[in-house]
Tab-separated table of C-alpha atoms in Angstrom:
chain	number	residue	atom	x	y	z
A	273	UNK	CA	-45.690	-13.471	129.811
A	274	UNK	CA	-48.556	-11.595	130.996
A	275	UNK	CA	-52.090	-12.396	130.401
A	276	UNK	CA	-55.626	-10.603	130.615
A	277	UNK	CA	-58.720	-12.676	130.890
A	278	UNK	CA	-62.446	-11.159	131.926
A	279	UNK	CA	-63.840	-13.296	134.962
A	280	UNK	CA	-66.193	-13.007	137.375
A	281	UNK	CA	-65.174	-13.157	141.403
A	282	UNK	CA	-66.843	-12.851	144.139
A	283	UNK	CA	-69.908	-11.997	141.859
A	284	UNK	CA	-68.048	-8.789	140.199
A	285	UNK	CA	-66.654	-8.919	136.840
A	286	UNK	CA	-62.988	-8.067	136.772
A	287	UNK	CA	-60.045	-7.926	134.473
A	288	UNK	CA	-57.672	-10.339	135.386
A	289	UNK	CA	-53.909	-9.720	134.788
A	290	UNK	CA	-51.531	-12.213	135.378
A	291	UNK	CA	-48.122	-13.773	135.306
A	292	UNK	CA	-47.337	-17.472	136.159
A	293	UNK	CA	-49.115	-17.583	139.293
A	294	UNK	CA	-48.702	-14.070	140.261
A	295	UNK	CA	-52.601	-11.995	139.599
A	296	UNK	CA	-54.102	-8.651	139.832
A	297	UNK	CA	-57.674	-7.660	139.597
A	298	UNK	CA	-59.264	-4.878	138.064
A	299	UNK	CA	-62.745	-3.714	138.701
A	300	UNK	CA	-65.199	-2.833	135.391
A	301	UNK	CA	-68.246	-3.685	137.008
A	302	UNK	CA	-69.240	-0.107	136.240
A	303	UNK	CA	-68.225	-0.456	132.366
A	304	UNK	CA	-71.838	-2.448	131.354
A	305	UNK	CA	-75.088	-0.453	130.373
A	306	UNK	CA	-78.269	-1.993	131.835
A	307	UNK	CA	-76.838	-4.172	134.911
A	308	UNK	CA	-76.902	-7.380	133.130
A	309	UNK	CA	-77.210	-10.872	135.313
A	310	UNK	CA	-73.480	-12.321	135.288
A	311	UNK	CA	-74.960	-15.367	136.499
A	312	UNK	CA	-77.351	-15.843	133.325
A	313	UNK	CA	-75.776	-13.885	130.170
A	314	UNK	CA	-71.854	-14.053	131.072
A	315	UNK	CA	-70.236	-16.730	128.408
A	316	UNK	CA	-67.019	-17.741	130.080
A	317	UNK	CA	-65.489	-18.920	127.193
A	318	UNK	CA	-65.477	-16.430	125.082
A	319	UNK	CA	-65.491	-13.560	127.710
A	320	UNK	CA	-68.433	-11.665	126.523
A	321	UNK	CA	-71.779	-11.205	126.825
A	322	UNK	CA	-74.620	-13.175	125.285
A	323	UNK	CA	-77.114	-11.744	122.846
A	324	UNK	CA	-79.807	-12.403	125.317
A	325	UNK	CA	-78.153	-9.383	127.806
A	326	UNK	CA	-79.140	-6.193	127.894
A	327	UNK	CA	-77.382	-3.731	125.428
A	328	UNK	CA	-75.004	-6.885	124.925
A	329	UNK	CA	-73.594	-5.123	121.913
A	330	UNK	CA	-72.491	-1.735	123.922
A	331	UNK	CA	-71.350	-3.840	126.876
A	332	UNK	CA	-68.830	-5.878	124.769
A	333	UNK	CA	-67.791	-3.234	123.214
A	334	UNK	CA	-66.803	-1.144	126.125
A	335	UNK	CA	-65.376	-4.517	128.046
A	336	UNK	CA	-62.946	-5.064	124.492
A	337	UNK	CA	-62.156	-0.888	124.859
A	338	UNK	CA	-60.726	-1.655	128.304
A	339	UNK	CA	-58.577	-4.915	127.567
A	340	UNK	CA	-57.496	-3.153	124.657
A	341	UNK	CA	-55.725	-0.544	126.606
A	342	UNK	CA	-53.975	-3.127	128.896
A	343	UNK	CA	-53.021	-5.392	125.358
A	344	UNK	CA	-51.364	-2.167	124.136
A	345	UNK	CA	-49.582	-1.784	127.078
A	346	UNK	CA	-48.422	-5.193	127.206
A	347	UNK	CA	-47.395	-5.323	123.591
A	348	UNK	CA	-45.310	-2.192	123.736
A	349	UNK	CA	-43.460	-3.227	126.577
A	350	UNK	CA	-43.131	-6.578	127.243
A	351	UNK	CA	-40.456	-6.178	129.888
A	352	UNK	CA	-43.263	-5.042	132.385
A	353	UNK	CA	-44.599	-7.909	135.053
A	354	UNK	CA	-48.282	-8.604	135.849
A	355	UNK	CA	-47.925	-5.793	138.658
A	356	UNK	CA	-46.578	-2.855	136.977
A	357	UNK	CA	-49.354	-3.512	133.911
A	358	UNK	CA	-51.864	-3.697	137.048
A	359	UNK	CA	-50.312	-0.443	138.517
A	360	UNK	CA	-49.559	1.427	135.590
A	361	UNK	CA	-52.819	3.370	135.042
A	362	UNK	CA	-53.663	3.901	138.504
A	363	UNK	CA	-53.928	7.777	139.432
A	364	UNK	CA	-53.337	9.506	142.879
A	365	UNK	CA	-56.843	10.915	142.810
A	366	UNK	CA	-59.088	9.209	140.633
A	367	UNK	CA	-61.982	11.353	141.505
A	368	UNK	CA	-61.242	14.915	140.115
A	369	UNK	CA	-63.148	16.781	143.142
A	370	UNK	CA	-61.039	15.266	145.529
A	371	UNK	CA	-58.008	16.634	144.033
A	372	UNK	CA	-56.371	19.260	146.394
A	373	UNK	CA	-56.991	23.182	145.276
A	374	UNK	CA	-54.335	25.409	145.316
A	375	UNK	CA	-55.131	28.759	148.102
A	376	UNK	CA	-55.604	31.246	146.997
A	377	UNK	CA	-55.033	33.886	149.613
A	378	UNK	CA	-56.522	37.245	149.803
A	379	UNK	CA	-54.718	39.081	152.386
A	380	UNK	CA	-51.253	41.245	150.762
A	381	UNK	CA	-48.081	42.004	152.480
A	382	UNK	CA	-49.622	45.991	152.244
A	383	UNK	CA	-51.956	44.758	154.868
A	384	UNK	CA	-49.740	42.954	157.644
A	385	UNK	CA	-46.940	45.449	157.123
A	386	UNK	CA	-47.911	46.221	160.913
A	387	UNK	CA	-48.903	43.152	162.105
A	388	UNK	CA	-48.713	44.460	166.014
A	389	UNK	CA	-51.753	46.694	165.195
A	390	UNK	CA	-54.007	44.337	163.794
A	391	UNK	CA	-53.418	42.000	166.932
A	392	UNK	CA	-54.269	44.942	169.126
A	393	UNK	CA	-57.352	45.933	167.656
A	394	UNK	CA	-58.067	42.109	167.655
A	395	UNK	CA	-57.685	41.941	170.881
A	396	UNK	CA	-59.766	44.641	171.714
A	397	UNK	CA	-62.126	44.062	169.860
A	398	UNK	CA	-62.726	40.538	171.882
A	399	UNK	CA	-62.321	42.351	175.058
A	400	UNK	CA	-65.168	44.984	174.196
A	401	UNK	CA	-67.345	41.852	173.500
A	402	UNK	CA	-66.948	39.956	176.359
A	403	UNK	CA	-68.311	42.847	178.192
């Protein structure tokens, strides 16, 4: 059976998703409003923040938003393991800039229909400028 519980490694808060001994680690350090102090308003037990942390009441809210989406994945289809929940939501370019454009080419066949002449008058071209 896979489980999700919020703890905090290597001084990051993660999502923890795991399966006997098998676990996987997601990142929501950048979920919280405010940078709160792990060290000083993180309550283990009850994986939330205290009342004494900034915007404590956003924060929890958008930590429970994120389990929730893993839950409902794991209650839907229980066959999954601890990896394939972890896996499931990644994307192949999670930043949308970085996603590849398609070309869009300017040049029509109407143009290169005689592709000898352009290279001439290329080549020309480059031989009146090194002159």
């Amino acid at each position: 059976m896979v489980k999700l519980k919020f703890i905090i490694r290597t001084g990051v808060l993660v999502l923890r998703i795991s399966e006997n001994k098998v676990r996987y680690y997601k990142r929501v350090g950048h979920l919280p409003k405010g940078s709160p102090n792990l060290e000083k308003h993180w309550v283990k037990e009850k994986e939330r923040f205290s009342a004494y942390a900034v915007n404590y009441v956003e924060n929890n809210k958008a930590l429970d938003e994120f389990k929730a989406i893993y839950w409902k994945l794991i209650q839907e289809h229980i066959e999954l393991t601890a990896k394939q929940v972890a896996d499931y939501y990644k994307q192949q370019y999670s930043n949308p800039a970085a996603q590849p454009q398609k070309k869009v080419s300017a040049w029509t066949v109407d143009e290169y229909k005689n592709s000898v002449e352009k290279y001439l008058e290329t080549v020309i071209l480059r031989e009146k400028a090194r002159m």
